[in-house]
Amino acid sequence: MNPVKSAFLHLSAVVNKSKMLSAGVADVVLKFLQSEMPPVQFKLLGTLRMLTDTQAEAAEQLGTNGKLVERLVEWCEAKDHAGVMGESNRLLSALIRHSKSKEVVRTVIQKGGVKHLVTMATSEHMIMQNEALVALGLIAALDLVAAEKDFVGASLVPVLHKLLSDERSAPEIKYNSMILICAVMGSEPLHKEVQSLAFIDVVSKLRAHENKTVSHQASLTEQRLTAQS
């Protein structure tokens, strides 16, 4: 088998990602982007996600690739193929989380990816929820103005209210939801939504949460909500 194709199929066995990247593996994998075969799409997505893990430069390079991001957004709607849909969302989030790049954020916004990350935050899988919330937090921190319309359209604030109100939400989910609430307060329409949903009542209850990180963030968030009420 061609060594590059072998790497595409068995990347999980490779430790040195930087060597893989310098060997041009990402470029070869991107050639599979037009495939209409779900098993190939799934492998491609998993491979790129592993390649970008903790690799800021690779994440930025891929995250500013308009054709890739466009395809990811398309696959985020592949309801007939849950694996492809899930991996597309996770890669979209990973590109933002690992690059922390305003250019990547702008590319994701322009290609319509924000609504999918908001939907991902409602996933039944906690790890996906958390990845989505961290990515959304970075979007809000890096370009809230550009994302504002998409946040409103995707009902981000009601989603965060639900996550904070749900007793089943993991501590990480509650913590990152509060971080995100604070991050969107700089937007007038989102601020109004936060006020209309009486977030302060939900947050004040979390000050007594058994997890100290959550209770501390609840105190900080309550102060922010009170100061901007």
Short mmCIF file of N, CA and C in Angstrom, two decimals, residues 114-222:
data_model
loop_
_atom_site.label_atom_id
_atom_site.label_comp_id
_atom_site.label_asym_id
_atom_site.label_seq_id
_atom_site.Cartn_x
_atom_site.Cartn_y
_atom_site.Cartn_z
N VAL A 114 -21.60 28.41 12.51
CA VAL A 114 -21.94 28.73 13.91
C VAL A 114 -23.16 27.96 14.39
N LYS A 115 -24.20 27.92 13.58
CA LYS A 115 -25.45 27.25 14.01
C LYS A 115 -25.21 25.77 14.33
N HIS A 116 -24.28 25.16 13.63
CA HIS A 116 -24.01 23.74 13.88
C HIS A 116 -23.29 23.55 15.21
N LEU A 117 -22.44 24.50 15.57
CA LEU A 117 -21.75 24.42 16.86
C LEU A 117 -22.73 24.63 18.01
N VAL A 118 -23.72 25.50 17.79
CA VAL A 118 -24.75 25.70 18.82
C VAL A 118 -25.57 24.42 18.99
N THR A 119 -25.91 23.78 17.88
CA THR A 119 -26.64 22.50 17.94
C THR A 119 -25.79 21.44 18.62
N MET A 120 -24.50 21.44 18.33
CA MET A 120 -23.57 20.48 18.94
C MET A 120 -23.54 20.62 20.46
N ALA A 121 -23.75 21.84 20.94
CA ALA A 121 -23.76 22.08 22.39
C ALA A 121 -24.93 21.39 23.08
N THR A 122 -25.91 20.94 22.30
CA THR A 122 -27.07 20.24 22.87
C THR A 122 -26.94 18.73 22.70
N SER A 123 -25.78 18.27 22.25
CA SER A 123 -25.55 16.84 22.02
C SER A 123 -25.76 16.03 23.30
N GLU A 124 -26.09 14.76 23.13
CA GLU A 124 -26.24 13.88 24.29
C GLU A 124 -24.87 13.43 24.82
N HIS A 125 -23.83 13.73 24.06
CA HIS A 125 -22.48 13.35 24.47
C HIS A 125 -21.77 14.54 25.12
N MET A 126 -21.39 14.39 26.38
CA MET A 126 -20.81 15.50 27.12
C MET A 126 -19.54 16.06 26.48
N ILE A 127 -18.71 15.18 25.95
CA ILE A 127 -17.46 15.65 25.34
C ILE A 127 -17.73 16.56 24.14
N MET A 128 -18.77 16.22 23.36
CA MET A 128 -19.12 17.07 22.21
C MET A 128 -19.72 18.38 22.67
N GLN A 129 -20.54 18.34 23.71
CA GLN A 129 -21.11 19.56 24.27
C GLN A 129 -19.98 20.51 24.68
N ASN A 130 -19.02 19.96 25.40
CA ASN A 130 -17.93 20.78 25.92
C ASN A 130 -17.07 21.36 24.80
N GLU A 131 -16.75 20.53 23.81
CA GLU A 131 -15.96 21.02 22.67
C GLU A 131 -16.68 22.16 21.96
N ALA A 132 -18.00 22.03 21.83
CA ALA A 132 -18.79 23.08 21.17
C ALA A 132 -18.78 24.36 21.98
N LEU A 133 -18.97 24.25 23.29
CA LEU A 133 -19.01 25.44 24.15
C LEU A 133 -17.68 26.19 24.16
N VAL A 134 -16.58 25.44 24.18
CA VAL A 134 -15.25 26.08 24.15
C VAL A 134 -15.05 26.81 22.82
N ALA A 135 -15.45 26.17 21.72
CA ALA A 135 -15.33 26.80 20.40
C ALA A 135 -16.20 28.04 20.31
N LEU A 136 -17.42 27.96 20.81
CA LEU A 136 -18.33 29.11 20.79
C LEU A 136 -17.80 30.24 21.66
N GLY A 137 -17.16 29.88 22.78
CA GLY A 137 -16.55 30.89 23.63
C GLY A 137 -15.43 31.64 22.91
N LEU A 138 -14.66 30.90 22.14
CA LEU A 138 -13.58 31.53 21.36
C LEU A 138 -14.14 32.42 20.26
N ILE A 139 -15.22 31.97 19.63
CA ILE A 139 -15.87 32.79 18.60
C ILE A 139 -16.32 34.12 19.21
N ALA A 140 -16.97 34.02 20.38
CA ALA A 140 -17.48 35.22 21.05
C ALA A 140 -16.33 36.15 21.46
N ALA A 141 -15.22 35.56 21.91
CA ALA A 141 -14.08 36.36 22.36
C ALA A 141 -13.33 37.00 21.20
N LEU A 142 -13.26 36.29 20.07
CA LEU A 142 -12.45 36.77 18.94
C LEU A 142 -13.20 37.64 17.94
N ASP A 143 -14.50 37.40 17.78
CA ASP A 143 -15.26 38.21 16.81
C ASP A 143 -16.76 38.18 17.10
N LEU A 144 -17.14 38.73 18.25
CA LEU A 144 -18.54 38.73 18.66
C LEU A 144 -19.42 39.50 17.68
N VAL A 145 -18.90 40.60 17.16
CA VAL A 145 -19.68 41.42 16.23
C VAL A 145 -20.10 40.62 15.00
N ALA A 146 -19.14 39.87 14.42
CA ALA A 146 -19.44 39.09 13.22
C ALA A 146 -20.36 37.90 13.51
N ALA A 147 -20.27 37.37 14.73
CA ALA A 147 -21.04 36.17 15.08
C ALA A 147 -22.43 36.49 15.65
N GLU A 148 -22.64 37.72 16.04
CA GLU A 148 -23.87 38.12 16.75
C GLU A 148 -25.15 37.64 16.07
N LYS A 149 -25.29 37.91 14.80
CA LYS A 149 -26.50 37.54 14.06
C LYS A 149 -26.72 36.03 14.08
N ASP A 150 -25.65 35.26 13.90
CA ASP A 150 -25.75 33.79 13.90
C ASP A 150 -26.07 33.26 15.30
N PHE A 151 -25.51 33.89 16.32
CA PHE A 151 -25.81 33.48 17.71
C PHE A 151 -27.30 33.66 18.01
N VAL A 152 -27.83 34.80 17.58
CA VAL A 152 -29.26 35.08 17.79
C VAL A 152 -30.11 34.09 17.00
N GLY A 153 -29.75 33.91 15.73
CA GLY A 153 -30.51 33.02 14.85
C GLY A 153 -30.51 31.57 15.30
N ALA A 154 -29.43 31.14 15.94
CA ALA A 154 -29.30 29.75 16.40
C ALA A 154 -29.81 29.56 17.83
N SER A 155 -30.38 30.63 18.41
CA SER A 155 -30.92 30.57 19.79
C SER A 155 -29.87 30.16 20.81
N LEU A 156 -28.69 30.74 20.70
CA LEU A 156 -27.61 30.39 21.62
C LEU A 156 -27.99 30.64 23.08
N VAL A 157 -28.54 31.82 23.36
CA VAL A 157 -28.83 32.17 24.76
C VAL A 157 -29.85 31.21 25.39
N PRO A 158 -30.96 30.88 24.71
CA PRO A 158 -31.88 29.88 25.28
C PRO A 158 -31.22 28.52 25.50
N VAL A 159 -30.31 28.14 24.60
CA VAL A 159 -29.59 26.86 24.76
C VAL A 159 -28.74 26.89 26.03
N LEU A 160 -28.06 28.00 26.26
CA LEU A 160 -27.22 28.13 27.46
C LEU A 160 -28.08 28.13 28.73
N HIS A 161 -29.24 28.75 28.65
CA HIS A 161 -30.15 28.78 29.80
C HIS A 161 -30.58 27.35 30.15
N LYS A 162 -30.88 26.58 29.13
CA LYS A 162 -31.30 25.19 29.33
C LYS A 162 -30.17 24.36 29.94
N LEU A 163 -28.96 24.54 29.44
CA LEU A 163 -27.81 23.78 29.95
C LEU A 163 -27.53 24.11 31.42
N LEU A 164 -27.68 25.38 31.78
CA LEU A 164 -27.43 25.79 33.16
C LEU A 164 -28.55 25.35 34.10
N SER A 165 -29.76 25.27 33.57
CA SER A 165 -30.92 24.89 34.39
C SER A 165 -31.01 23.38 34.60
N ASP A 166 -30.42 22.63 33.68
CA ASP A 166 -30.52 21.17 33.72
C ASP A 166 -29.58 20.59 34.79
N GLU A 167 -30.16 19.94 35.77
CA GLU A 167 -29.37 19.36 36.86
C GLU A 167 -28.43 18.26 36.38
N ARG A 168 -28.75 17.69 35.21
CA ARG A 168 -27.91 16.61 34.67
C ARG A 168 -26.66 17.12 33.97
N SER A 169 -26.60 18.41 33.69
CA SER A 169 -25.42 18.97 33.00
C SER A 169 -24.17 18.81 33.87
N ALA A 170 -23.10 18.32 33.25
CA ALA A 170 -21.83 18.11 33.97
C ALA A 170 -21.25 19.46 34.41
N PRO A 171 -20.41 19.45 35.45
CA PRO A 171 -19.79 20.70 35.92
C PRO A 171 -19.07 21.48 34.81
N GLU A 172 -18.37 20.75 33.92
CA GLU A 172 -17.66 21.43 32.82
C GLU A 172 -18.63 22.17 31.91
N ILE A 173 -19.80 21.59 31.71
CA ILE A 173 -20.81 22.20 30.84
C ILE A 173 -21.34 23.48 31.49
N LYS A 174 -21.63 23.41 32.78
CA LYS A 174 -22.13 24.57 33.49
C LYS A 174 -21.08 25.68 33.51
N TYR A 175 -19.84 25.30 33.78
CA TYR A 175 -18.74 26.28 33.83
C TYR A 175 -18.58 26.99 32.48
N ASN A 176 -18.47 26.21 31.40
CA ASN A 176 -18.25 26.82 30.09
C ASN A 176 -19.47 27.58 29.58
N SER A 177 -20.66 27.18 30.02
CA SER A 177 -21.87 27.93 29.65
C SER A 177 -21.84 29.32 30.30
N MET A 178 -21.39 29.39 31.54
CA MET A 178 -21.30 30.69 32.22
C MET A 178 -20.21 31.57 31.61
N ILE A 179 -19.09 30.95 31.25
CA ILE A 179 -18.02 31.70 30.57
C ILE A 179 -18.57 32.33 29.29
N LEU A 180 -19.35 31.54 28.57
CA LEU A 180 -19.92 32.00 27.30
C LEU A 180 -20.96 33.11 27.51
N ILE A 181 -21.77 32.98 28.55
CA ILE A 181 -22.74 34.03 28.87
C ILE A 181 -22.03 35.36 29.10
N CYS A 182 -20.96 35.32 29.86
CA CYS A 182 -20.18 36.54 30.11
C CYS A 182 -19.59 37.10 28.81
N ALA A 183 -19.18 36.21 27.93
CA ALA A 183 -18.55 36.63 26.68
C ALA A 183 -19.53 37.30 25.72
N VAL A 184 -20.81 36.92 25.77
CA VAL A 184 -21.78 37.50 24.81
C VAL A 184 -22.47 38.75 25.36
N MET A 185 -22.16 39.11 26.60
CA MET A 185 -22.82 40.28 27.20
C MET A 185 -22.46 41.59 26.51
N GLY A 186 -21.40 41.57 25.71
CA GLY A 186 -21.00 42.76 24.98
C GLY A 186 -21.87 43.04 23.76
N SER A 187 -22.77 42.13 23.45
CA SER A 187 -23.68 42.30 22.32
C SER A 187 -25.04 42.76 22.83
N GLU A 188 -25.55 43.84 22.29
CA GLU A 188 -26.83 44.38 22.78
C GLU A 188 -28.00 43.39 22.64
N PRO A 189 -28.21 42.81 21.44
CA PRO A 189 -29.34 41.87 21.33
C PRO A 189 -29.19 40.62 22.19
N LEU A 190 -27.97 40.12 22.32
CA LEU A 190 -27.74 38.93 23.16
C LEU A 190 -27.89 39.29 24.64
N HIS A 191 -27.43 40.49 25.00
CA HIS A 191 -27.58 40.97 26.37
C HIS A 191 -29.06 41.05 26.74
N LYS A 192 -29.87 41.54 25.83
CA LYS A 192 -31.31 41.64 26.07
C LYS A 192 -31.94 40.27 26.27
N GLU A 193 -31.47 39.29 25.49
CA GLU A 193 -31.98 37.93 25.64
C GLU A 193 -31.61 37.36 27.01
N VAL A 194 -30.38 37.63 27.44
CA VAL A 194 -29.93 37.16 28.75
C VAL A 194 -30.82 37.76 29.85
N GLN A 195 -31.11 39.03 29.74
CA GLN A 195 -31.96 39.69 30.74
C GLN A 195 -33.38 39.13 30.74
N SER A 196 -33.91 38.89 29.54
CA SER A 196 -35.30 38.42 29.43
C SER A 196 -35.50 37.01 29.98
N LEU A 197 -34.43 36.22 30.01
CA LEU A 197 -34.54 34.85 30.50
C LEU A 197 -34.17 34.71 31.98
N ALA A 198 -33.96 35.83 32.63
CA ALA A 198 -33.67 35.82 34.07
C ALA A 198 -32.54 34.86 34.44
N PHE A 199 -31.42 35.00 33.75
CA PHE A 199 -30.25 34.15 34.00
C PHE A 199 -29.75 34.27 35.43
N ILE A 200 -29.92 35.46 36.00
CA ILE A 200 -29.37 35.70 37.33
C ILE A 200 -29.95 34.73 38.36
N ASP A 201 -31.22 34.33 38.17
CA ASP A 201 -31.85 33.38 39.09
C ASP A 201 -31.18 32.00 39.01
N VAL A 202 -30.92 31.57 37.78
CA VAL A 202 -30.29 30.26 37.56
C VAL A 202 -28.86 30.27 38.09
N VAL A 203 -28.14 31.33 37.76
CA VAL A 203 -26.73 31.43 38.14
C VAL A 203 -26.56 31.53 39.65
N SER A 204 -27.43 32.30 40.31
CA SER A 204 -27.30 32.46 41.77
C SER A 204 -27.44 31.13 42.49
N LYS A 205 -28.26 30.24 41.97
CA LYS A 205 -28.42 28.91 42.58
C LYS A 205 -27.13 28.09 42.46
N LEU A 206 -26.38 28.34 41.39
CA LEU A 206 -25.14 27.58 41.16
C LEU A 206 -24.01 28.01 42.10
N ARG A 207 -24.21 29.08 42.82
CA ARG A 207 -23.18 29.49 43.80
C ARG A 207 -23.04 28.45 44.90
N ALA A 208 -24.08 27.64 45.08
CA ALA A 208 -24.04 26.59 46.10
C ALA A 208 -23.66 25.23 45.51
N HIS A 209 -23.21 25.22 44.26
CA HIS A 209 -22.86 23.96 43.60
C HIS A 209 -21.70 23.28 44.33
N GLU A 210 -21.73 21.96 44.37
CA GLU A 210 -20.68 21.20 45.09
C GLU A 210 -19.31 21.32 44.44
N ASN A 211 -19.29 21.60 43.13
CA ASN A 211 -18.02 21.79 42.43
C ASN A 211 -17.54 23.23 42.64
N LYS A 212 -16.36 23.39 43.24
CA LYS A 212 -15.89 24.73 43.60
C LYS A 212 -15.60 25.61 42.39
N THR A 213 -15.17 25.00 41.30
CA THR A 213 -14.92 25.78 40.08
C THR A 213 -16.22 26.37 39.55
N VAL A 214 -17.27 25.56 39.59
CA VAL A 214 -18.59 26.01 39.13
C VAL A 214 -19.13 27.09 40.06
N SER A 215 -19.05 26.87 41.38
CA SER A 215 -19.59 27.84 42.34
C SER A 215 -18.85 29.18 42.25
N HIS A 216 -17.53 29.11 42.04
CA HIS A 216 -16.73 30.34 41.92
C HIS A 216 -17.12 31.09 40.65
N GLN A 217 -17.26 30.36 39.54
CA GLN A 217 -17.65 31.02 38.28
C GLN A 217 -19.06 31.57 38.37
N ALA A 218 -19.93 30.90 39.13
CA ALA A 218 -21.30 31.39 39.32
C ALA A 218 -21.28 32.75 40.03
N SER A 219 -20.41 32.89 41.03
CA SER A 219 -20.28 34.15 41.76
C SER A 219 -19.81 35.27 40.82
N LEU A 220 -18.81 34.95 40.00
CA LEU A 220 -18.28 35.94 39.05
C LEU A 220 -19.33 36.32 38.00
N THR A 221 -20.05 35.31 37.52
CA THR A 221 -21.07 35.55 36.50
C THR A 221 -22.23 36.37 37.08
N GLU A 222 -22.61 36.06 38.30
CA GLU A 222 -23.69 36.81 38.95
C GLU A 222 -23.29 38.28 39.09
#
